[in-house]
mmCIF file of N, CA, C and O in Angstrom:
data_model
loop_
_atom_site.group_PDB
_atom_site.id
_atom_site.type_symbol
_atom_site.label_atom_id
_atom_site.label_comp_id
_atom_site.label_asym_id
_atom_site.label_seq_id
_atom_site.Cartn_x
_atom_site.Cartn_y
_atom_site.Cartn_z
ATOM 1 N N UNK A 1 -5.131 26.648 -12.711
ATOM 2 C CA UNK A 1 -4.683 26.656 -14.087
ATOM 3 C C UNK A 1 -3.522 25.668 -14.217
ATOM 4 O O UNK A 1 -2.608 25.654 -13.410
ATOM 5 N N UNK A 2 -3.576 24.838 -15.259
ATOM 6 C CA UNK A 2 -2.532 23.829 -15.454
ATOM 7 C C UNK A 2 -1.311 24.430 -16.135
ATOM 8 O O UNK A 2 -1.366 25.528 -16.699
ATOM 9 N N UNK A 3 -0.216 23.690 -16.115
ATOM 10 C CA UNK A 3 1.001 24.149 -16.781
ATOM 11 C C UNK A 3 0.802 24.245 -18.284
ATOM 12 O O UNK A 3 1.351 25.132 -18.934
ATOM 13 N N UNK A 4 -0.004 23.337 -18.842
ATOM 14 C CA UNK A 4 -0.269 23.398 -20.274
ATOM 15 C C UNK A 4 -1.019 24.673 -20.644
ATOM 16 O O UNK A 4 -0.741 25.296 -21.665
ATOM 17 N N UNK A 5 -1.980 25.047 -19.802
ATOM 18 C CA UNK A 5 -2.721 26.292 -20.055
ATOM 19 C C UNK A 5 -1.785 27.491 -19.957
ATOM 20 O O UNK A 5 -1.852 28.408 -20.787
ATOM 21 N N UNK A 6 -0.916 27.479 -18.962
ATOM 22 C CA UNK A 6 0.039 28.579 -18.806
ATOM 23 C C UNK A 6 0.987 28.680 -20.004
ATOM 24 O O UNK A 6 1.409 29.762 -20.381
ATOM 25 N N UNK A 7 1.293 27.516 -20.590
ATOM 26 C CA UNK A 7 2.187 27.491 -21.746
ATOM 27 C C UNK A 7 1.459 27.858 -23.032
ATOM 28 O O UNK A 7 2.081 27.970 -24.082
ATOM 29 N N UNK A 8 0.133 27.997 -22.956
ATOM 30 C CA UNK A 8 -0.636 28.380 -24.138
ATOM 31 C C UNK A 8 -0.988 27.229 -25.052
ATOM 32 O O UNK A 8 -1.235 27.425 -26.244
ATOM 33 N N UNK A 9 -1.037 26.015 -24.522
ATOM 34 C CA UNK A 9 -1.390 24.847 -25.336
ATOM 35 C C UNK A 9 -2.845 24.942 -25.785
ATOM 36 O O UNK A 9 -3.697 25.438 -25.048
ATOM 37 N N UNK A 10 -3.141 24.447 -26.984
ATOM 38 C CA UNK A 10 -4.523 24.456 -27.463
ATOM 39 C C UNK A 10 -5.420 23.580 -26.590
ATOM 40 O O UNK A 10 -4.956 22.602 -25.984
ATOM 41 N N UNK A 11 -6.698 23.909 -26.545
ATOM 42 C CA UNK A 11 -7.662 23.191 -25.699
ATOM 43 C C UNK A 11 -7.703 21.703 -26.017
ATOM 44 O O UNK A 11 -7.793 20.869 -25.114
ATOM 45 N N UNK A 12 -7.623 21.330 -27.313
ATOM 46 C CA UNK A 12 -7.685 19.903 -27.676
ATOM 47 C C UNK A 12 -6.469 19.140 -27.160
ATOM 48 O O UNK A 12 -6.563 17.973 -26.789
ATOM 49 N N UNK A 13 -5.313 19.783 -27.101
ATOM 50 C CA UNK A 13 -4.109 19.140 -26.558
ATOM 51 C C UNK A 13 -4.274 18.937 -25.054
ATOM 52 O O UNK A 13 -3.973 17.867 -24.521
ATOM 53 N N UNK A 14 -4.773 19.955 -24.367
ATOM 54 C CA UNK A 14 -4.990 19.862 -22.917
ATOM 55 C C UNK A 14 -5.979 18.752 -22.602
ATOM 56 O O UNK A 14 -5.746 17.917 -21.724
ATOM 57 N N UNK A 15 -7.083 18.678 -23.346
ATOM 58 C CA UNK A 15 -8.090 17.628 -23.120
ATOM 59 C C UNK A 15 -7.508 16.249 -23.372
ATOM 60 O O UNK A 15 -7.778 15.308 -22.637
ATOM 61 N N UNK A 16 -6.692 16.125 -24.416
ATOM 62 C CA UNK A 16 -6.078 14.835 -24.735
ATOM 63 C C UNK A 16 -5.145 14.373 -23.613
ATOM 64 O O UNK A 16 -5.178 13.213 -23.195
ATOM 65 N N UNK A 17 -4.327 15.290 -23.128
ATOM 66 C CA UNK A 17 -3.393 14.949 -22.046
ATOM 67 C C UNK A 17 -4.153 14.596 -20.770
ATOM 68 O O UNK A 17 -3.830 13.615 -20.091
ATOM 69 N N UNK A 18 -5.173 15.384 -20.436
ATOM 70 C CA UNK A 18 -5.961 15.112 -19.228
ATOM 71 C C UNK A 18 -6.679 13.777 -19.324
ATOM 72 O O UNK A 18 -6.780 13.049 -18.335
ATOM 73 N N UNK A 19 -7.168 13.413 -20.497
ATOM 74 C CA UNK A 19 -7.852 12.127 -20.671
ATOM 75 C C UNK A 19 -6.889 10.968 -20.457
ATOM 76 O O UNK A 19 -7.245 9.953 -19.864
ATOM 77 N N UNK A 20 -5.667 11.126 -20.934
ATOM 78 C CA UNK A 20 -4.671 10.068 -20.766
ATOM 79 C C UNK A 20 -4.181 9.986 -19.328
ATOM 80 O O UNK A 20 -3.828 8.919 -18.852
ATOM 81 N N UNK A 21 -4.139 11.111 -18.629
ATOM 82 C CA UNK A 21 -3.623 11.155 -17.263
ATOM 83 C C UNK A 21 -4.646 10.685 -16.240
ATOM 84 O O UNK A 21 -4.292 10.253 -15.154
ATOM 85 N N UNK A 22 -5.921 10.757 -16.567
ATOM 86 C CA UNK A 22 -6.969 10.363 -15.628
ATOM 87 C C UNK A 22 -7.027 8.850 -15.528
ATOM 88 O O UNK A 22 -7.001 8.162 -16.540
ATOM 89 N N UNK A 23 -7.124 8.313 -14.309
ATOM 90 C CA UNK A 23 -7.215 6.863 -14.163
ATOM 91 C C UNK A 23 -8.557 6.354 -14.673
ATOM 92 O O UNK A 23 -9.549 7.069 -14.667
ATOM 93 N N UNK A 24 -8.540 5.143 -15.143
ATOM 94 C CA UNK A 24 -9.779 4.487 -15.549
ATOM 95 C C UNK A 24 -10.657 4.325 -14.317
ATOM 96 O O UNK A 24 -10.148 4.203 -13.204
ATOM 97 N N UNK A 25 -11.971 4.296 -14.491
ATOM 98 C CA UNK A 25 -12.864 4.172 -13.323
ATOM 99 C C UNK A 25 -12.587 2.949 -12.460
ATOM 100 O O UNK A 25 -12.749 2.990 -11.267
ATOM 101 N N UNK A 26 -12.133 1.851 -13.064
ATOM 102 C CA UNK A 26 -11.900 0.645 -12.271
ATOM 103 C C UNK A 26 -10.480 0.572 -11.722
ATOM 104 O O UNK A 26 -10.131 -0.369 -11.040
ATOM 105 N N UNK A 27 -9.635 1.551 -12.036
ATOM 106 C CA UNK A 27 -8.280 1.563 -11.494
ATOM 107 C C UNK A 27 -8.303 2.049 -10.054
ATOM 108 O O UNK A 27 -8.982 3.012 -9.728
ATOM 109 N N UNK A 28 -7.573 1.379 -9.213
ATOM 110 C CA UNK A 28 -7.472 1.806 -7.812
ATOM 111 C C UNK A 28 -6.394 2.870 -7.695
ATOM 112 O O UNK A 28 -5.307 2.726 -8.228
ATOM 113 N N UNK A 29 -6.717 3.949 -7.037
ATOM 114 C CA UNK A 29 -5.768 5.018 -6.785
ATOM 115 C C UNK A 29 -5.601 5.122 -5.280
ATOM 116 O O UNK A 29 -6.576 5.151 -4.541
ATOM 117 N N UNK A 30 -4.372 5.153 -4.847
ATOM 118 C CA UNK A 30 -4.097 5.216 -3.417
ATOM 119 C C UNK A 30 -3.174 6.398 -3.144
ATOM 120 O O UNK A 30 -2.061 6.447 -3.644
ATOM 121 N N UNK A 31 -3.668 7.344 -2.372
ATOM 122 C CA UNK A 31 -2.857 8.481 -1.971
ATOM 123 C C UNK A 31 -2.306 8.201 -0.576
ATOM 124 O O UNK A 31 -3.026 7.722 0.282
ATOM 125 N N UNK A 32 -1.031 8.484 -0.393
ATOM 126 C CA UNK A 32 -0.380 8.214 0.884
ATOM 127 C C UNK A 32 0.133 9.532 1.463
ATOM 128 O O UNK A 32 0.863 10.263 0.801
ATOM 129 N N UNK A 33 -0.274 9.825 2.684
ATOM 130 C CA UNK A 33 0.223 11.021 3.356
ATOM 131 C C UNK A 33 1.716 10.863 3.631
ATOM 132 O O UNK A 33 2.203 9.754 3.897
ATOM 133 N N UNK A 34 2.406 11.971 3.612
ATOM 134 C CA UNK A 34 3.861 11.953 3.787
ATOM 135 C C UNK A 34 4.278 11.252 5.077
ATOM 136 O O UNK A 34 5.239 10.480 5.095
ATOM 137 N N UNK A 35 3.539 11.483 6.160
ATOM 138 C CA UNK A 35 3.923 10.876 7.444
ATOM 139 C C UNK A 35 3.713 9.356 7.462
ATOM 140 O O UNK A 35 4.197 8.659 8.343
ATOM 141 N N UNK A 36 2.981 8.832 6.474
ATOM 142 C CA UNK A 36 2.752 7.386 6.380
ATOM 143 C C UNK A 36 3.625 6.723 5.319
ATOM 144 O O UNK A 36 3.538 5.514 5.121
ATOM 145 N N UNK A 37 4.425 7.508 4.635
ATOM 146 C CA UNK A 37 5.173 6.988 3.489
ATOM 147 C C UNK A 37 6.133 5.863 3.884
ATOM 148 O O UNK A 37 6.203 4.847 3.210
ATOM 149 N N UNK A 38 6.867 6.015 4.982
ATOM 150 C CA UNK A 38 7.813 4.968 5.389
ATOM 151 C C UNK A 38 7.080 3.657 5.683
ATOM 152 O O UNK A 38 7.535 2.592 5.276
ATOM 153 N N UNK A 39 5.932 3.757 6.351
ATOM 154 C CA UNK A 39 5.163 2.551 6.665
ATOM 155 C C UNK A 39 4.648 1.889 5.394
ATOM 156 O O UNK A 39 4.673 0.662 5.256
ATOM 157 N N UNK A 40 4.181 2.701 4.456
ATOM 158 C CA UNK A 40 3.688 2.158 3.192
ATOM 159 C C UNK A 40 4.824 1.488 2.413
ATOM 160 O O UNK A 40 4.656 0.387 1.887
ATOM 161 N N UNK A 41 5.976 2.140 2.356
ATOM 162 C CA UNK A 41 7.130 1.558 1.670
ATOM 163 C C UNK A 41 7.538 0.230 2.319
ATOM 164 O O UNK A 41 7.878 -0.727 1.634
ATOM 165 N N UNK A 42 7.498 0.194 3.656
ATOM 166 C CA UNK A 42 7.852 -1.042 4.346
ATOM 167 C C UNK A 42 6.835 -2.137 4.024
ATOM 168 O O UNK A 42 7.209 -3.282 3.781
ATOM 169 N N UNK A 43 5.548 -1.784 3.991
ATOM 170 C CA UNK A 43 4.537 -2.784 3.614
ATOM 171 C C UNK A 43 4.819 -3.338 2.222
ATOM 172 O O UNK A 43 4.745 -4.552 2.003
ATOM 173 N N UNK A 44 5.157 -2.479 1.288
ATOM 174 C CA UNK A 44 5.456 -2.953 -0.064
ATOM 175 C C UNK A 44 6.638 -3.922 -0.049
ATOM 176 O O UNK A 44 6.666 -4.883 -0.812
ATOM 177 N N UNK A 45 7.586 -3.665 0.850
ATOM 178 C CA UNK A 45 8.749 -4.533 0.944
ATOM 179 C C UNK A 45 8.388 -5.921 1.494
ATOM 180 O O UNK A 45 8.953 -6.921 1.078
ATOM 181 N N UNK A 46 7.424 -5.974 2.423
ATOM 182 C CA UNK A 46 7.105 -7.251 3.081
ATOM 183 C C UNK A 46 5.787 -7.858 2.616
ATOM 184 O O UNK A 46 5.312 -8.829 3.210
ATOM 185 N N UNK A 47 5.213 -7.339 1.552
ATOM 186 C CA UNK A 47 3.907 -7.840 1.138
ATOM 187 C C UNK A 47 3.929 -9.302 0.678
ATOM 188 O O UNK A 47 2.878 -9.916 0.527
ATOM 189 N N UNK A 48 5.109 -9.859 0.520
ATOM 190 C CA UNK A 48 5.202 -11.283 0.187
ATOM 191 C C UNK A 48 5.128 -12.158 1.442
ATOM 192 O O UNK A 48 5.179 -13.390 1.345
ATOM 193 N N UNK A 49 4.975 -11.564 2.613
ATOM 194 C CA UNK A 49 4.974 -12.302 3.877
ATOM 195 C C UNK A 49 3.578 -12.714 4.341
ATOM 196 O O UNK A 49 3.381 -12.993 5.514
ATOM 197 N N UNK A 50 2.621 -12.763 3.431
ATOM 198 C CA UNK A 50 1.271 -13.175 3.816
ATOM 199 C C UNK A 50 1.220 -14.665 4.098
ATOM 200 O O UNK A 50 1.819 -15.461 3.372
ATOM 201 N N UNK A 51 0.513 -15.040 5.150
ATOM 202 C CA UNK A 51 0.201 -16.442 5.421
ATOM 203 C C UNK A 51 -1.095 -16.717 4.658
ATOM 204 O O UNK A 51 -2.093 -16.022 4.853
ATOM 205 N N UNK A 52 -1.054 -17.699 3.774
ATOM 206 C CA UNK A 52 -2.194 -17.991 2.915
ATOM 207 C C UNK A 52 -2.681 -19.407 3.204
ATOM 208 O O UNK A 52 -1.886 -20.343 3.249
ATOM 209 N N UNK A 53 -3.982 -19.532 3.414
ATOM 210 C CA UNK A 53 -4.600 -20.840 3.638
ATOM 211 C C UNK A 53 -5.296 -21.234 2.334
ATOM 212 O O UNK A 53 -6.084 -20.472 1.786
ATOM 213 N N UNK A 54 -4.976 -22.427 1.873
ATOM 214 C CA UNK A 54 -5.545 -22.903 0.622
ATOM 215 C C UNK A 54 -6.535 -24.017 0.899
ATOM 216 O O UNK A 54 -6.223 -24.990 1.576
ATOM 217 N N UNK A 55 -7.732 -23.845 0.362
ATOM 218 C CA UNK A 55 -8.768 -24.865 0.481
ATOM 219 C C UNK A 55 -8.966 -25.559 -0.848
ATOM 220 O O UNK A 55 -8.152 -25.436 -1.760
ATOM 221 N N UNK A 56 -10.069 -26.274 -0.975
ATOM 222 C CA UNK A 56 -10.343 -26.988 -2.212
ATOM 223 C C UNK A 56 -10.682 -26.047 -3.363
ATOM 224 O O UNK A 56 -10.373 -26.341 -4.520
ATOM 225 N N UNK A 57 -11.317 -24.943 -3.053
ATOM 226 C CA UNK A 57 -11.779 -24.065 -4.132
ATOM 227 C C UNK A 57 -11.086 -22.714 -4.186
ATOM 228 O O UNK A 57 -11.203 -22.013 -5.189
ATOM 229 N N UNK A 58 -10.408 -22.301 -3.122
ATOM 230 C CA UNK A 58 -9.769 -20.982 -3.149
ATOM 231 C C UNK A 58 -8.640 -20.878 -2.133
ATOM 232 O O UNK A 58 -8.446 -21.763 -1.315
ATOM 233 N N UNK A 59 -7.933 -19.768 -2.217
ATOM 234 C CA UNK A 59 -6.883 -19.433 -1.257
ATOM 235 C C UNK A 59 -7.265 -18.117 -0.592
ATOM 236 O O UNK A 59 -7.819 -17.229 -1.230
ATOM 237 N N UNK A 60 -6.934 -18.017 0.691
ATOM 238 C CA UNK A 60 -7.325 -16.835 1.460
ATOM 239 C C UNK A 60 -6.128 -16.325 2.250
ATOM 240 O O UNK A 60 -5.428 -17.106 2.902
ATOM 241 N N UNK A 61 -5.901 -14.993 2.169
ATOM 242 C CA UNK A 61 -4.891 -14.385 3.036
ATOM 243 C C UNK A 61 -5.441 -14.378 4.449
ATOM 244 O O UNK A 61 -6.589 -14.001 4.679
ATOM 245 N N UNK A 62 -4.622 -14.772 5.405
ATOM 246 C CA UNK A 62 -5.071 -14.851 6.787
ATOM 247 C C UNK A 62 -4.406 -13.778 7.653
ATOM 248 O O UNK A 62 -5.068 -13.122 8.452
ATOM 249 N N UNK A 63 -3.123 -13.624 7.503
ATOM 250 C CA UNK A 63 -2.371 -12.662 8.302
ATOM 251 C C UNK A 63 -0.984 -12.525 7.718
ATOM 252 O O UNK A 63 -0.585 -13.313 6.859
ATOM 253 N N UNK A 64 -0.257 -11.526 8.186
ATOM 254 C CA UNK A 64 1.142 -11.409 7.820
ATOM 255 C C UNK A 64 1.969 -12.287 8.750
ATOM 256 O O UNK A 64 1.619 -12.478 9.920
ATOM 257 N N UNK A 65 3.054 -12.827 8.248
ATOM 258 C CA UNK A 65 3.968 -13.630 9.049
ATOM 259 C C UNK A 65 4.847 -12.678 9.863
ATOM 260 O O UNK A 65 5.780 -12.080 9.350
ATOM 261 N N UNK A 66 4.490 -12.527 11.144
ATOM 262 C CA UNK A 66 5.168 -11.546 11.979
ATOM 263 C C UNK A 66 6.644 -11.872 12.190
ATOM 264 O O UNK A 66 7.465 -10.960 12.343
ATOM 265 N N UNK A 67 7.004 -13.142 12.183
ATOM 266 C CA UNK A 67 8.429 -13.492 12.314
ATOM 267 C C UNK A 67 9.201 -12.987 11.089
ATOM 268 O O UNK A 67 10.303 -12.445 11.218
ATOM 269 N N UNK A 68 8.604 -13.133 9.930
ATOM 270 C CA UNK A 68 9.227 -12.621 8.710
ATOM 271 C C UNK A 68 9.311 -11.110 8.715
ATOM 272 O O UNK A 68 10.286 -10.524 8.231
ATOM 273 N N UNK A 69 8.301 -10.467 9.292
ATOM 274 C CA UNK A 69 8.294 -9.012 9.400
ATOM 275 C C UNK A 69 9.435 -8.550 10.311
ATOM 276 O O UNK A 69 10.166 -7.613 9.994
ATOM 277 N N UNK A 70 9.590 -9.230 11.444
ATOM 278 C CA UNK A 70 10.677 -8.889 12.364
ATOM 279 C C UNK A 70 12.035 -9.039 11.707
ATOM 280 O O UNK A 70 12.912 -8.183 11.865
ATOM 281 N N UNK A 71 12.204 -10.117 10.955
ATOM 282 C CA UNK A 71 13.466 -10.316 10.235
ATOM 283 C C UNK A 71 13.702 -9.211 9.215
ATOM 284 O O UNK A 71 14.817 -8.717 9.072
ATOM 285 N N UNK A 72 12.643 -8.821 8.522
ATOM 286 C CA UNK A 72 12.771 -7.758 7.516
ATOM 287 C C UNK A 72 13.156 -6.444 8.177
ATOM 288 O O UNK A 72 13.971 -5.694 7.630
ATOM 289 N N UNK A 73 12.588 -6.161 9.344
ATOM 290 C CA UNK A 73 12.955 -4.937 10.062
ATOM 291 C C UNK A 73 14.433 -4.955 10.424
ATOM 292 O O UNK A 73 15.138 -3.964 10.244
ATOM 293 N N UNK A 74 14.883 -6.089 10.929
ATOM 294 C CA UNK A 74 16.283 -6.231 11.316
ATOM 295 C C UNK A 74 17.190 -6.100 10.095
ATOM 296 O O UNK A 74 18.177 -5.364 10.098
ATOM 297 N N UNK A 75 16.829 -6.806 9.009
ATOM 298 C CA UNK A 75 17.658 -6.790 7.800
ATOM 299 C C UNK A 75 17.656 -5.425 7.120
ATOM 300 O O UNK A 75 18.638 -5.043 6.477
ATOM 301 N N UNK A 76 16.567 -4.675 7.266
ATOM 302 C CA UNK A 76 16.486 -3.350 6.648
ATOM 303 C C UNK A 76 17.132 -2.280 7.528
ATOM 304 O O UNK A 76 17.191 -1.121 7.134
ATOM 305 N N UNK A 77 17.603 -2.667 8.709
ATOM 306 C CA UNK A 77 18.299 -1.738 9.588
ATOM 307 C C UNK A 77 17.392 -0.737 10.281
ATOM 308 O O UNK A 77 17.809 0.362 10.622
ATOM 309 N N UNK A 78 16.153 -1.126 10.503
ATOM 310 C CA UNK A 78 15.227 -0.231 11.191
ATOM 311 C C UNK A 78 15.586 -0.198 12.664
ATOM 312 O O UNK A 78 15.710 -1.243 13.306
ATOM 313 N N UNK A 79 15.769 0.986 13.195
ATOM 314 C CA UNK A 79 16.173 1.142 14.586
ATOM 315 C C UNK A 79 15.146 0.530 15.526
ATOM 316 O O UNK A 79 13.947 0.618 15.298
ATOM 317 N N UNK A 80 15.651 -0.050 16.595
ATOM 318 C CA UNK A 80 14.782 -0.701 17.577
ATOM 319 C C UNK A 80 13.705 0.255 18.092
ATOM 320 O O UNK A 80 12.551 -0.122 18.253
ATOM 321 N N UNK A 81 14.049 1.527 18.302
ATOM 322 C CA UNK A 81 13.081 2.501 18.834
ATOM 323 C C UNK A 81 11.943 2.795 17.845
ATOM 324 O O UNK A 81 10.894 3.272 18.245
ATOM 325 N N UNK A 82 12.147 2.536 16.550
ATOM 326 C CA UNK A 82 11.140 2.819 15.530
ATOM 327 C C UNK A 82 10.273 1.611 15.191
ATOM 328 O O UNK A 82 9.260 1.749 14.503
ATOM 329 N N UNK A 83 10.659 0.436 15.653
ATOM 330 C CA UNK A 83 9.975 -0.798 15.241
ATOM 331 C C UNK A 83 8.543 -0.896 15.739
ATOM 332 O O UNK A 83 7.659 -1.352 15.023
ATOM 333 N N UNK A 84 8.291 -0.472 16.969
ATOM 334 C CA UNK A 84 6.947 -0.604 17.534
ATOM 335 C C UNK A 84 5.934 0.213 16.729
ATOM 336 O O UNK A 84 4.859 -0.277 16.377
ATOM 337 N N UNK A 85 6.270 1.452 16.421
ATOM 338 C CA UNK A 85 5.361 2.311 15.658
ATOM 339 C C UNK A 85 5.175 1.773 14.241
ATOM 340 O O UNK A 85 4.048 1.745 13.721
ATOM 341 N N UNK A 86 6.253 1.317 13.627
ATOM 342 C CA UNK A 86 6.163 0.766 12.276
ATOM 343 C C UNK A 86 5.311 -0.494 12.265
ATOM 344 O O UNK A 86 4.469 -0.687 11.370
ATOM 345 N N UNK A 87 5.494 -1.346 13.266
ATOM 346 C CA UNK A 87 4.702 -2.576 13.351
ATOM 347 C C UNK A 87 3.223 -2.252 13.569
ATOM 348 O O UNK A 87 2.345 -2.885 12.976
ATOM 349 N N UNK A 88 2.950 -1.242 14.376
ATOM 350 C CA UNK A 88 1.566 -0.821 14.598
ATOM 351 C C UNK A 88 0.936 -0.345 13.288
ATOM 352 O O UNK A 88 -0.200 -0.702 12.967
ATOM 353 N N UNK A 89 1.669 0.458 12.532
ATOM 354 C CA UNK A 89 1.172 0.908 11.232
ATOM 355 C C UNK A 89 0.957 -0.268 10.289
ATOM 356 O O UNK A 89 -0.040 -0.328 9.558
ATOM 357 N N UNK A 90 1.877 -1.202 10.309
ATOM 358 C CA UNK A 90 1.773 -2.373 9.431
ATOM 359 C C UNK A 90 0.538 -3.200 9.769
ATOM 360 O O UNK A 90 -0.146 -3.711 8.876
ATOM 361 N N UNK A 91 0.221 -3.310 11.055
ATOM 362 C CA UNK A 91 -0.981 -4.052 11.448
ATOM 363 C C UNK A 91 -2.248 -3.351 10.975
ATOM 364 O O UNK A 91 -3.233 -4.006 10.630
ATOM 365 N N UNK A 92 -2.237 -2.015 10.938
ATOM 366 C CA UNK A 92 -3.378 -1.278 10.390
ATOM 367 C C UNK A 92 -3.537 -1.556 8.895
ATOM 368 O O UNK A 92 -4.649 -1.761 8.400
ATOM 369 N N UNK A 93 -2.416 -1.575 8.185
ATOM 370 C CA UNK A 93 -2.454 -1.891 6.758
ATOM 371 C C UNK A 93 -2.946 -3.312 6.556
ATOM 372 O O UNK A 93 -3.793 -3.583 5.694
ATOM 373 N N UNK A 94 -2.432 -4.240 7.361
ATOM 374 C CA UNK A 94 -2.853 -5.643 7.285
ATOM 375 C C UNK A 94 -4.364 -5.748 7.478
ATOM 376 O O UNK A 94 -5.057 -6.421 6.708
ATOM 377 N N UNK A 95 -4.885 -5.069 8.471
ATOM 378 C CA UNK A 95 -6.316 -5.095 8.751
ATOM 379 C C UNK A 95 -7.117 -4.550 7.569
ATOM 380 O O UNK A 95 -8.151 -5.122 7.186
ATOM 381 N N UNK A 96 -6.643 -3.463 6.973
ATOM 382 C CA UNK A 96 -7.345 -2.867 5.834
ATOM 383 C C UNK A 96 -7.339 -3.811 4.630
ATOM 384 O O UNK A 96 -8.353 -3.942 3.933
ATOM 385 N N UNK A 97 -6.223 -4.479 4.392
ATOM 386 C CA UNK A 97 -6.146 -5.421 3.271
ATOM 387 C C UNK A 97 -7.105 -6.589 3.492
ATOM 388 O O UNK A 97 -7.836 -6.993 2.581
ATOM 389 N N UNK A 98 -7.126 -7.128 4.704
ATOM 390 C CA UNK A 98 -8.028 -8.247 4.997
ATOM 391 C C UNK A 98 -9.485 -7.811 4.895
ATOM 392 O O UNK A 98 -10.335 -8.576 4.407
ATOM 393 N N UNK A 99 -9.795 -6.600 5.327
ATOM 394 C CA UNK A 99 -11.158 -6.085 5.200
ATOM 395 C C UNK A 99 -11.533 -5.947 3.724
ATOM 396 O O UNK A 99 -12.623 -6.311 3.306
ATOM 397 N N UNK A 100 -10.607 -5.435 2.923
ATOM 398 C CA UNK A 100 -10.844 -5.299 1.483
ATOM 399 C C UNK A 100 -11.068 -6.665 0.848
ATOM 400 O O UNK A 100 -11.978 -6.840 0.031
ATOM 401 N N UNK A 101 -10.244 -7.643 1.216
ATOM 402 C CA UNK A 101 -10.420 -9.001 0.689
ATOM 403 C C UNK A 101 -11.818 -9.530 1.009
ATOM 404 O O UNK A 101 -12.461 -10.146 0.174
ATOM 405 N N UNK A 102 -12.268 -9.299 2.245
ATOM 406 C CA UNK A 102 -13.599 -9.753 2.651
ATOM 407 C C UNK A 102 -14.702 -9.081 1.867
ATOM 408 O O UNK A 102 -15.703 -9.708 1.495
ATOM 409 N N UNK A 103 -14.546 -7.788 1.581
ATOM 410 C CA UNK A 103 -15.566 -7.059 0.801
ATOM 411 C C UNK A 103 -15.599 -7.529 -0.640
ATOM 412 O O UNK A 103 -16.662 -7.567 -1.252
ATOM 413 N N UNK A 104 -14.459 -7.912 -1.200
ATOM 414 C CA UNK A 104 -14.417 -8.393 -2.577
ATOM 415 C C UNK A 104 -15.196 -9.689 -2.734
ATOM 416 O O UNK A 104 -15.741 -9.957 -3.790
ATOM 417 N N UNK A 105 -15.251 -10.491 -1.691
ATOM 418 C CA UNK A 105 -15.909 -11.801 -1.777
ATOM 419 C C UNK A 105 -17.423 -11.692 -1.713
ATOM 420 O O UNK A 105 -18.118 -12.625 -2.036
ATOM 421 N N UNK A 106 -17.932 -10.574 -1.248
ATOM 422 C CA UNK A 106 -19.379 -10.412 -1.107
ATOM 423 C C UNK A 106 -20.040 -10.200 -2.435
ATOM 424 O O UNK A 106 -19.627 -9.812 -3.396
#
C-alpha cells in the first residue's frame, strides 16, 4: 500500500502521481546496490577520463585513462589500501560501458 493510499487520496490522484513517477519506456533506470555506491560515485567523478578514438565518420570510446584515474584517486584522498578494490570495480564498470556501446552499434 502506498503512502497516498494510506493518506486516503482519491484513486485518480494516485494514478496521476504514479503515471508521472514511472519512467518512460526508453528511459534507462539504473539501480545501484549500497555496497557498490562508492564505486559508482567514483565512476561518475572520472567519467570524463575516457580515451576516445576519432575516425572519419565516428568517435569511439576505447578505455579509461588509467593515469587520470590514479590522479583522481590521489586527489580525492582515497586511501592506498582501498585503491585496488575501487580500481577493480571501475574496470568492471568500464567493461560494461564498452559492451553497451558495442551493442548500441549493432
